[in-house]
Coordinates of N, CA and C in Angstrom, one line a residue:
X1 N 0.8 -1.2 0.0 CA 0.0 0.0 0.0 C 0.9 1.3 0.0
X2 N 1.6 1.4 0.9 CA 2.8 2.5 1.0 C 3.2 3.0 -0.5
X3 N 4.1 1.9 -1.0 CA 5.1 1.7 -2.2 C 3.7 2.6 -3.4
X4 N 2.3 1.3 -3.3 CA 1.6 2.1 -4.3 C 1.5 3.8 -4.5
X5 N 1.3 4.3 -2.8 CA 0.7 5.9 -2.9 C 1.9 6.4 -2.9
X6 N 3.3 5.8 -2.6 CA 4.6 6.8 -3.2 C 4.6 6.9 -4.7
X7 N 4.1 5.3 -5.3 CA 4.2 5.8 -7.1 C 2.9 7.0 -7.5
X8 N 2.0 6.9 -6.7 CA 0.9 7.7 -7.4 C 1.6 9.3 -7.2
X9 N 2.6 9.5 -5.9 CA 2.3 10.6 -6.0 C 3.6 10.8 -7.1
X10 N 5.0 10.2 -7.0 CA 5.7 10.7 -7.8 C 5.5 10.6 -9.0
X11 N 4.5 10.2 -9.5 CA 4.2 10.0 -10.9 C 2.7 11.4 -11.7
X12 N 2.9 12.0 -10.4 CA 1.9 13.1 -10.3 C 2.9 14.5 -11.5
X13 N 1.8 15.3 -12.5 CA 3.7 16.2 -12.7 C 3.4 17.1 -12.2
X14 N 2.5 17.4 -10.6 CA 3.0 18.7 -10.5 C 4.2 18.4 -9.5
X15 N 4.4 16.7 -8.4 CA 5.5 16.7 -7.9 C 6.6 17.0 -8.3
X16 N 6.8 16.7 -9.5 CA 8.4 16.7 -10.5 C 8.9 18.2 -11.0
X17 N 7.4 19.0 -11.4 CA 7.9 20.4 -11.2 C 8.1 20.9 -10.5
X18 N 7.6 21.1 -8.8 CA 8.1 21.2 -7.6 C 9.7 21.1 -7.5
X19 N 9.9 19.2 -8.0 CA 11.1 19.2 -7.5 C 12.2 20.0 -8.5
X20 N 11.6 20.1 -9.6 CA 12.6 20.7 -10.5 C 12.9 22.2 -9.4
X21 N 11.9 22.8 -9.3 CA 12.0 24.2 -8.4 C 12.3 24.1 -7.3
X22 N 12.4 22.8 -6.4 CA 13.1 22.9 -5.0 C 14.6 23.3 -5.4
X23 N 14.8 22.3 -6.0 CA 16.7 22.2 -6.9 C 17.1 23.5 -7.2
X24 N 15.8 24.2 -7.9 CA 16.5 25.8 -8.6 C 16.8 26.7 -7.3
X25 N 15.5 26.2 -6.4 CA 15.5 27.2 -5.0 C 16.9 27.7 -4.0
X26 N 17.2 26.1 -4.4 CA 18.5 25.7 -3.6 C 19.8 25.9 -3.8
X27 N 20.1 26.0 -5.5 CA 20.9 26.4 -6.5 C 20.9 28.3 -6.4
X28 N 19.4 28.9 -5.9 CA 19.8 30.7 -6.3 C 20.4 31.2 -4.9
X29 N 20.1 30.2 -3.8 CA 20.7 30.4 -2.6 C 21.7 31.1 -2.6
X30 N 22.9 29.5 -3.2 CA 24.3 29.6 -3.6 C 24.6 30.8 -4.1
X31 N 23.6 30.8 -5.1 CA 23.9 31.7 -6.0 C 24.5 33.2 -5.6
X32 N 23.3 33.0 -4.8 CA 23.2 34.5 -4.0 C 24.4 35.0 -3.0
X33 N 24.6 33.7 -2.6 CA 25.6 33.8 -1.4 C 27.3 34.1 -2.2
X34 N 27.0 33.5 -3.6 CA 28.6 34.2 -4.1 C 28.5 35.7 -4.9
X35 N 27.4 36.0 -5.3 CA 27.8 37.4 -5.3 C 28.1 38.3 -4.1
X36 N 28.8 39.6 -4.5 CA 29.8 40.9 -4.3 C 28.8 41.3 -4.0
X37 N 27.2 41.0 -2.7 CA 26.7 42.3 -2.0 C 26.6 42.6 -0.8
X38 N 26.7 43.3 -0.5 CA 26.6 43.8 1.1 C 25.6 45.3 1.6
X39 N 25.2 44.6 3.0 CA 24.1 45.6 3.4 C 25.2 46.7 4.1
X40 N 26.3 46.5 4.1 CA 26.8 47.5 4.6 C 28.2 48.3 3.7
X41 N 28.6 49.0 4.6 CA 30.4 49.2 4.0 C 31.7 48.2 3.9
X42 N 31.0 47.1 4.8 CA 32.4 46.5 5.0 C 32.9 45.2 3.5
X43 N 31.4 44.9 2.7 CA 32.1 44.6 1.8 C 31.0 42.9 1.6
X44 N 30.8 42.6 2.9 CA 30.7 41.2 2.9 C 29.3 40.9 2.9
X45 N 29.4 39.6 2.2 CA 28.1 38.8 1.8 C 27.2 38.7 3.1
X46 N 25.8 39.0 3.4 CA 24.8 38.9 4.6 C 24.6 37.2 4.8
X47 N 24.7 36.2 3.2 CA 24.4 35.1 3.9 C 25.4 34.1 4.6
X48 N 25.5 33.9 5.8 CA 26.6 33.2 6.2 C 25.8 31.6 5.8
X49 N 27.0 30.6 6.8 CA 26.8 29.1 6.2 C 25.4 28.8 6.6
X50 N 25.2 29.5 8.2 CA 23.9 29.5 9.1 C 22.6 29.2 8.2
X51 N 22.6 30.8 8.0 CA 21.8 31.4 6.7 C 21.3 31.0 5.6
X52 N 22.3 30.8 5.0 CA 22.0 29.8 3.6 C 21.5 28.5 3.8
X53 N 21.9 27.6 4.6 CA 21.6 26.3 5.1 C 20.1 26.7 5.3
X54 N 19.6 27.6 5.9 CA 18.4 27.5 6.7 C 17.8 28.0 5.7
X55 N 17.8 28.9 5.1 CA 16.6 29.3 3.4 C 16.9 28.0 2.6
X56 N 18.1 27.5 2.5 CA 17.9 25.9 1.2 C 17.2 25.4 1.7
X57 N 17.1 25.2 3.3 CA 16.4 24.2 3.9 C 14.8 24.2 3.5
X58 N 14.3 25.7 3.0 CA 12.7 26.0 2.6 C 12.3 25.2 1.5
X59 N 13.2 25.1 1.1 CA 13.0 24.0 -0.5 C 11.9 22.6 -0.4
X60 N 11.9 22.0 0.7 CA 11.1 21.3 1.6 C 9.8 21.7 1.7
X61 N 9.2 23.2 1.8 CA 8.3 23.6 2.0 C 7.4 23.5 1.0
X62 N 8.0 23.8 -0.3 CA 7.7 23.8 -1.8 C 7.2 22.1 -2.0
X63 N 7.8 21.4 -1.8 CA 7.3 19.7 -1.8 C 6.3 19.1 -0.9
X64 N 6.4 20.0 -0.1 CA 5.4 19.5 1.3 C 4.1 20.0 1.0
X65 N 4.1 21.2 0.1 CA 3.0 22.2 0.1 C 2.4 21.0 -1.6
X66 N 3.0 21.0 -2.5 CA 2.7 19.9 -3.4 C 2.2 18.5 -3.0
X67 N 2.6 18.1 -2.1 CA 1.8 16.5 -1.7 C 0.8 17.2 -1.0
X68 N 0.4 18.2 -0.1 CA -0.7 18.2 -0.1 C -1.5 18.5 -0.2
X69 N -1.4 19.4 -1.7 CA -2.4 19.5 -2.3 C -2.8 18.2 -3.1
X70 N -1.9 17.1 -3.9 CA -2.3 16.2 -4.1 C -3.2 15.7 -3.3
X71 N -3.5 15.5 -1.9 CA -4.0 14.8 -1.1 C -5.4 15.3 -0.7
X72 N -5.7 17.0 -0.7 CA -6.4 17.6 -0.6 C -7.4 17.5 -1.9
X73 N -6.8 17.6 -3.1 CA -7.8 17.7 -4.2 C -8.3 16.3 -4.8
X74 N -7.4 15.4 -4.1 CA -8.1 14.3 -4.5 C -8.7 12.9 -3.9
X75 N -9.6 12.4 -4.4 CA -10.6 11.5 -3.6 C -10.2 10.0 -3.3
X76 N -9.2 9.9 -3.9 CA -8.7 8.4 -4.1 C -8.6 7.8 -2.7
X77 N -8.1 8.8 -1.8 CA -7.7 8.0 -0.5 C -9.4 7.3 0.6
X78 N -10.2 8.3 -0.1 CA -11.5 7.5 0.8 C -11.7 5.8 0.0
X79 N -11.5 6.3 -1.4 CA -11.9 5.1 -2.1 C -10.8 3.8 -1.4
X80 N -9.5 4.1 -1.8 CA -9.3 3.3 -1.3 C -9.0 2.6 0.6
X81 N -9.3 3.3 1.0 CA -9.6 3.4 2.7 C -11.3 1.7 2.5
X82 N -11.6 2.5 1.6 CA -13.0 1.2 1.7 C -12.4 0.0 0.8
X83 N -11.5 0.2 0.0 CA -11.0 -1.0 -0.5 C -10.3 -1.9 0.7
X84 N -9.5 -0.8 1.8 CA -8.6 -2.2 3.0 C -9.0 -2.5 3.4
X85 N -10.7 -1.4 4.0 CA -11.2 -2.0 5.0 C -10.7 -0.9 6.5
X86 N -9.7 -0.7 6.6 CA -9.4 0.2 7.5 C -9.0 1.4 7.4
X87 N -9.7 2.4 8.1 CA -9.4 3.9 7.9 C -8.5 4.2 8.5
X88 N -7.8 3.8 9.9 CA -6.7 4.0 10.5 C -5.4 2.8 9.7
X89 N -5.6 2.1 9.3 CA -4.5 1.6 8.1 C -4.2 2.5 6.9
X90 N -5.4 2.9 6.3 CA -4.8 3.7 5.4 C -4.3 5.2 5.7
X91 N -4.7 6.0 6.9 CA -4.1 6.8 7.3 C -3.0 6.9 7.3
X92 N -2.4 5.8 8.1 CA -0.8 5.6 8.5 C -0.1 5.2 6.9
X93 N -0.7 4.5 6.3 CA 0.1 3.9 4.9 C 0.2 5.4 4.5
X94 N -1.1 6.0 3.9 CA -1.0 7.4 3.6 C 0.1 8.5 3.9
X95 N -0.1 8.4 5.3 CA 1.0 9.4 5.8 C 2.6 8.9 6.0
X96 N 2.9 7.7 6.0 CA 3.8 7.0 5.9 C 5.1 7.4 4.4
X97 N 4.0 7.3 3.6 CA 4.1 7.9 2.3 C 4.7 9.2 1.8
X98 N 3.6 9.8 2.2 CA 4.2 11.3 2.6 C 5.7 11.7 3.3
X99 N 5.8 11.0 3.9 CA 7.0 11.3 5.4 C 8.3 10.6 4.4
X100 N 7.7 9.3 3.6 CA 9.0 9.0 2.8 C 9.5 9.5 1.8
X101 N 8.5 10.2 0.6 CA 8.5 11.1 -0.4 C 9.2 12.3 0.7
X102 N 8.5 13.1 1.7 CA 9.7 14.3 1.7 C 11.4 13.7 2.1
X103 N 11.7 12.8 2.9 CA 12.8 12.1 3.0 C 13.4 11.5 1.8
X104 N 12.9 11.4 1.0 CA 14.2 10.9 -0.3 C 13.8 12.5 -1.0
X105 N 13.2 13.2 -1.2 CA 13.7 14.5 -1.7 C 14.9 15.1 -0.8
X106 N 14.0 15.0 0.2 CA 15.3 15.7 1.5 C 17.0 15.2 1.5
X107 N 17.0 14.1 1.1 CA 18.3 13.5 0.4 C 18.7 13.7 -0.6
X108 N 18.0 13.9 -1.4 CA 18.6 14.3 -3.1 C 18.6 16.0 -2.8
X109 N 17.8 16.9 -1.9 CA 18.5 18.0 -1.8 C 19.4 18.6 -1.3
X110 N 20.3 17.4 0.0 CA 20.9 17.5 0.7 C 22.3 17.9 -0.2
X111 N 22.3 17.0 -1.2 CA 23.3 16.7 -2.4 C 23.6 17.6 -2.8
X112 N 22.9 18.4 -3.2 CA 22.2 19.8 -3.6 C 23.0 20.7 -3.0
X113 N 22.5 20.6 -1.7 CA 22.8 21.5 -0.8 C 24.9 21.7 -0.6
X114 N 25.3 20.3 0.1 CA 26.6 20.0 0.2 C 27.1 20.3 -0.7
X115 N 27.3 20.4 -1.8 CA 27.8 20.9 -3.7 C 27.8 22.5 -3.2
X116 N 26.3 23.1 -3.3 CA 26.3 24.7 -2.7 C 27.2 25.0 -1.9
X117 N 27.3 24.5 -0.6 CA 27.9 24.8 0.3 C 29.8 24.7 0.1
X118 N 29.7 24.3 -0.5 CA 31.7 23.7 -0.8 C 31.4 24.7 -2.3
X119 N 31.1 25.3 -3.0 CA 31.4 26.2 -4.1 C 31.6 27.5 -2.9
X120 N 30.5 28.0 -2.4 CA 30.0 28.9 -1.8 C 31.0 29.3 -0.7
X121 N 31.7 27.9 0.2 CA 32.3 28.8 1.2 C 33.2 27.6 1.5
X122 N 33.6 26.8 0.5 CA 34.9 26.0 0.7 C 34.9 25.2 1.7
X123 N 33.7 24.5 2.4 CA 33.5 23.8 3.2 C 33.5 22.3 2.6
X124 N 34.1 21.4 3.1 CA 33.7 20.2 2.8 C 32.4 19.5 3.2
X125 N 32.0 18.4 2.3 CA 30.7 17.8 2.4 C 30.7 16.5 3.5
X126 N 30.5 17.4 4.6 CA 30.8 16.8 6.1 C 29.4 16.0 6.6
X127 N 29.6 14.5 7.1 CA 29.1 14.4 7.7 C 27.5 15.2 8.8
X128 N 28.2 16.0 9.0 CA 27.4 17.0 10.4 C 26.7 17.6 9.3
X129 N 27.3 18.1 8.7 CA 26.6 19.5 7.6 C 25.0 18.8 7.1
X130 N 25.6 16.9 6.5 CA 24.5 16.9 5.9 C 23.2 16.4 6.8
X131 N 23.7 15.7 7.9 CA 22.8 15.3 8.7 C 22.0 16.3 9.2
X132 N 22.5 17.2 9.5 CA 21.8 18.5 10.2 C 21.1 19.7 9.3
X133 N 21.2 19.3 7.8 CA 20.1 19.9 6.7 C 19.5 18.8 6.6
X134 N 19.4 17.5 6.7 CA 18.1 16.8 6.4 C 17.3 16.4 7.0
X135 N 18.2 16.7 8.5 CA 17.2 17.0 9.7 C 16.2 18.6 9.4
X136 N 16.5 19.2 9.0 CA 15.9 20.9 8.8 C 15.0 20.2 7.5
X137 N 14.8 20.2 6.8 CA 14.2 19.5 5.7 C 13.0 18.6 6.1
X138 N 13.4 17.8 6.9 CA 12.3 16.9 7.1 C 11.7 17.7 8.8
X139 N 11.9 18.1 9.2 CA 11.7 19.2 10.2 C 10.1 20.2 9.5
X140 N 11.0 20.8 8.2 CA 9.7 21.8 7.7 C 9.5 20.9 6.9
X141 N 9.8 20.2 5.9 CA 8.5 19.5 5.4 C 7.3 18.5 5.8
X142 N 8.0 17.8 7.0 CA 6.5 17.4 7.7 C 5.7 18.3 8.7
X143 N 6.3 19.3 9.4 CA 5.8 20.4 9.7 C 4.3 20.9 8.6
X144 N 4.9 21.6 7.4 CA 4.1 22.1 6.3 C 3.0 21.1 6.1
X145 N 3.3 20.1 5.6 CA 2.6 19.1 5.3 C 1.5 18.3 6.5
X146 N 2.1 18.1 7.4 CA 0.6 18.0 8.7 C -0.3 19.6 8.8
X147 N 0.1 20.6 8.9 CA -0.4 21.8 8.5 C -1.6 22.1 7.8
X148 N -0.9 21.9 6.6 CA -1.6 21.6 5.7 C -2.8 21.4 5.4
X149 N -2.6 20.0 5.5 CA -3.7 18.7 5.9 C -4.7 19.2 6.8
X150 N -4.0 19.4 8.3 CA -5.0 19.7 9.6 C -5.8 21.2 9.2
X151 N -5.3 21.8 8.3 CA -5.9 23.2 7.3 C -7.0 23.2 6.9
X152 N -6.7 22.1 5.9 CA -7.7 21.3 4.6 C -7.2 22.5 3.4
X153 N -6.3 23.2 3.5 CA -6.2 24.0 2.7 C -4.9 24.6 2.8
X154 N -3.7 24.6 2.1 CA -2.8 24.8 1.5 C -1.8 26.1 2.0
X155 N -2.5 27.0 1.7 CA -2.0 28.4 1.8 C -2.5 28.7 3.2
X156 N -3.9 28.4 3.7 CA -3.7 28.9 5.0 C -2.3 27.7 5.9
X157 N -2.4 26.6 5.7 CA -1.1 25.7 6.5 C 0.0 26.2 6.3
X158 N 0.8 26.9 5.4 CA 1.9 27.9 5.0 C 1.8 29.0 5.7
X159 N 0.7 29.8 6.2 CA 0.3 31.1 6.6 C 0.5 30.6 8.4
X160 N -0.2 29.3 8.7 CA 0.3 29.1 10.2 C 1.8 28.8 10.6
X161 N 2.7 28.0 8.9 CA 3.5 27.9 9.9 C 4.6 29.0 9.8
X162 N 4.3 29.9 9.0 CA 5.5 31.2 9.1 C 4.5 32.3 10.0
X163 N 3.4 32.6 9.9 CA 3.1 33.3 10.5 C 3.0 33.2 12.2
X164 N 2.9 32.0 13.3 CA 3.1 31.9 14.2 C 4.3 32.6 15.0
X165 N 5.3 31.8 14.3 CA 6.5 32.7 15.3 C 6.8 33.7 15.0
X166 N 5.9 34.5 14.0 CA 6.2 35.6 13.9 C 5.2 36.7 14.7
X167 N 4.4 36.3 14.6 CA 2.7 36.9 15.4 C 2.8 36.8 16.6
X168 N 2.7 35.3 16.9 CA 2.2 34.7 18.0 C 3.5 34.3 18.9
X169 N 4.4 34.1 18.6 CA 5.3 33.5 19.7 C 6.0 34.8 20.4
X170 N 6.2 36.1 19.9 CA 6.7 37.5 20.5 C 5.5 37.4 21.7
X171 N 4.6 37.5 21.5 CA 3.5 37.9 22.3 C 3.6 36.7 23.6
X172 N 4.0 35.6 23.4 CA 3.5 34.8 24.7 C 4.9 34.5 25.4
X173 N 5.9 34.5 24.9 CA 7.5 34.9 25.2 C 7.2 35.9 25.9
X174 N 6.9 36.8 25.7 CA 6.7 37.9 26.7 C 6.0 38.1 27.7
X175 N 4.7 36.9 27.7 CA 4.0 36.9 29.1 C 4.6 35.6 29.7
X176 N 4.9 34.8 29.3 CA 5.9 33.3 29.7 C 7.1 33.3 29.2
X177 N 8.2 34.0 29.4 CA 9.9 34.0 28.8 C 10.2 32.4 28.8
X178 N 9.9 31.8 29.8 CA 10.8 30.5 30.0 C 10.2 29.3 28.9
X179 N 8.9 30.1 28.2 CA 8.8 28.9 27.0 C 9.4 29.3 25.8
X180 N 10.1 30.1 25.7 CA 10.7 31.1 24.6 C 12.1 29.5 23.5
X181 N 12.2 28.6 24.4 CA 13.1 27.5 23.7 C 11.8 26.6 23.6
X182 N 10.4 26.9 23.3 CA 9.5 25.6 23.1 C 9.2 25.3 22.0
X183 N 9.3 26.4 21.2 CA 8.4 26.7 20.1 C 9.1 25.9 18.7
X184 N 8.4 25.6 17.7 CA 9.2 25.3 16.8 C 10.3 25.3 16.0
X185 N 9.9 27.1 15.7 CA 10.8 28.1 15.4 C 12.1 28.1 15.9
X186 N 12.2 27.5 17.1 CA 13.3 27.9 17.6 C 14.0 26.7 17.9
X187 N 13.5 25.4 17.6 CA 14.2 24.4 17.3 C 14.6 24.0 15.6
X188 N 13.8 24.8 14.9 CA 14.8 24.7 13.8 C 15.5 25.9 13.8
X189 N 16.1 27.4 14.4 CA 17.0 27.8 14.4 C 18.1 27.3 15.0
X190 N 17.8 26.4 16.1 CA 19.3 25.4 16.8 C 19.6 24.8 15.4
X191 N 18.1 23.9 15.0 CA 19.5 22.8 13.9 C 20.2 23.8 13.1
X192 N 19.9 24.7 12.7 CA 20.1 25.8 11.9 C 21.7 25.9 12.1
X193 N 22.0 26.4 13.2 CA 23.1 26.9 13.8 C 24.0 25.7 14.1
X194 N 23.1 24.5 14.1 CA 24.4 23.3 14.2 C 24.7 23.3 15.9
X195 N 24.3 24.0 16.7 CA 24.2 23.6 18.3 C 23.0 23.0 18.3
X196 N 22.7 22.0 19.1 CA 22.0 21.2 19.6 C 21.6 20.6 20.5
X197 N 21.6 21.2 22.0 CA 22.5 20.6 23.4 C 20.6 19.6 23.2
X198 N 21.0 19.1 24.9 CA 19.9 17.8 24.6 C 18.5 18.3 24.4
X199 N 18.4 19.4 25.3 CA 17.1 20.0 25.5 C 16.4 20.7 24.1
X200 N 17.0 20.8 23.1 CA 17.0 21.2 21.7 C 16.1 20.2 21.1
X201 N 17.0 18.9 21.4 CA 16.7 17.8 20.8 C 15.8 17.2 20.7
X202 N 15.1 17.5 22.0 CA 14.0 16.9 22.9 C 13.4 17.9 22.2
X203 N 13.0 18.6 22.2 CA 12.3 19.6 21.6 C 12.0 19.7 20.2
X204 N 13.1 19.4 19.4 CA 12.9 19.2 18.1 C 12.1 17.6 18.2
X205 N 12.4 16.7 18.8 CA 11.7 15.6 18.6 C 10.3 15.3 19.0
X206 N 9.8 16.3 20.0 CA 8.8 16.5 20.5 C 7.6 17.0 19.8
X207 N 8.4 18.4 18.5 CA 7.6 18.7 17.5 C 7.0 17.7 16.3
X208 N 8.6 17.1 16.2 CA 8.1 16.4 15.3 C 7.3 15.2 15.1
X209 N 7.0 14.7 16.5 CA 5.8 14.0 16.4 C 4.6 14.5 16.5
X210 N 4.4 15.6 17.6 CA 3.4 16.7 17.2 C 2.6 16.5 16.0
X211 N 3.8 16.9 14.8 CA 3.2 17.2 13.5 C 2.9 16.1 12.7
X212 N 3.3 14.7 13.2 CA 3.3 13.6 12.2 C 1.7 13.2 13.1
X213 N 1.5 13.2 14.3 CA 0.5 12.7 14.7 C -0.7 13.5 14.2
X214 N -0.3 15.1 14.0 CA -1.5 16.0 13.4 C -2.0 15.6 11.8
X215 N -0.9 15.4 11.1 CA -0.8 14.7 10.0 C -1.4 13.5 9.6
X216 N -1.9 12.6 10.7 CA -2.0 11.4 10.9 C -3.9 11.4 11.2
X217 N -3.5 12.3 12.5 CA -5.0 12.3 12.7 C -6.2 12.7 11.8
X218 N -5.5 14.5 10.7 CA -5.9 14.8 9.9 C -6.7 14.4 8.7
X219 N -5.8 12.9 8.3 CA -6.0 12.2 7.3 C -7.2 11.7 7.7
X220 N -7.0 10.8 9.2 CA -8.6 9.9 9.6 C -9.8 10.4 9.6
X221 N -9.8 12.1 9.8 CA -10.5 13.1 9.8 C -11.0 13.2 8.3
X222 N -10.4 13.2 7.3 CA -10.9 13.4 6.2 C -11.2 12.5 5.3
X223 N -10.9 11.1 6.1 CA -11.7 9.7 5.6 C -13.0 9.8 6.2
X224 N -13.0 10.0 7.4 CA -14.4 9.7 7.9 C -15.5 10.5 7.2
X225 N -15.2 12.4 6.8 CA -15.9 12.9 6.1 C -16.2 12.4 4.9
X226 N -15.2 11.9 4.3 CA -15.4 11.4 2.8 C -16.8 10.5 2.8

């Protein structure tokens, strides 16, 4: 069941145009990062390795936001939910699916990425480097993609998950400081930064089931309506 809904969706062309445009996404980064600009006098490029790593990382977003609109516009999954017989089986195959399609993008753009990163700033294609963008990658793309889903609609799931820490997390930081390391946002600026003490970790792993279980539930939710 899995294997089937990974061919249906890579076999979809709006995935493949996506992916062509994650790749470009990821490539103007670079790009960007070897031009001669600067926000100031001193000369030097604004995107450090930080930086760049963490905008390629959006590239994910663009794929995440493509499977679910596949999943959103179309009806196949109720049908076949009455073909297994189980609506909590096909949920999980469904979402399973999902999680593995952004994870072999997330590897073929890591590729991507490590190539960028050694033109850009003469880094070698390190272990840590890549682990820690495909952790960011699969971070926002199941992020976006449970979003999404628990949305029912595309653009607002995009709109919660950049607009939150931007709106909403200033505002409750400020009446609770000490959740100010809880939030999403701020576990993918650790991976970002390549620090990750444990409580990071716990935290990043804490979201990320968050979002696979929202993802999860989501789906059951929109079998049952179906």
């Amino acid at each position: 069941m899995v294997k089937a809904l990974i061919y249906k969706d890579a076999t979809t062309r709006i995935l493949r145009v996506v992916c062509l445009l994650a790749m470009c996404w990821v490539s103007l980064v670079y790009t960007v990062a070897l031009m001669p600009i600067s926000l100031d006098a001193s000369g030097t490029n604004p995107l450090t390795v930080e930086s760049s790593t963490t905008l390629a990382s959006q590239a994910l977003v663009i794929i995440a936001a493509a499977l679910a609109i596949i999943e959103i516009n179309s009806g196949e999954t109720a049908i076949a939910a009455l073909l297994v017989g189980s609506r909590r089986r096909m949920a999980f195959s469904l979402m399973t699916a999902k999680v593995v399609s952004i994870v072999v993008v997330g590897l073929m753009l890591t590729m991507v990425n490590a190539i960028g990163n050694f033109i850009a700033y003469g880094h070698g294609v390190s272990g840590r480097l890549m682990i820690r963008y495909m952790m960011l990658v699969v971070m926002n793309g199941v992020a976006v993609l449970s979003l999404s889903l628990l949305a029912g609609n595309v653009l607002l799931g995009l709109s919660i998950y950049f607009l939150v820490p931007i709106l909403l997390e200033p505002f409750i930081v400020y009446l609770v400081p000490a959740v100010s390391d809880l939030f999403y946002s701020s576990a993918i600026r650790s991976l970002a930064d390549g620090a990750l003490p444990l409580q990071n970790s716990l935290v990043s792993l804490v979201w990320l089931l968050v979002f696979l279980l929202a993802g999860y539930l989501s789906i059951v939710v929109r079998i049952l309506e179906w």
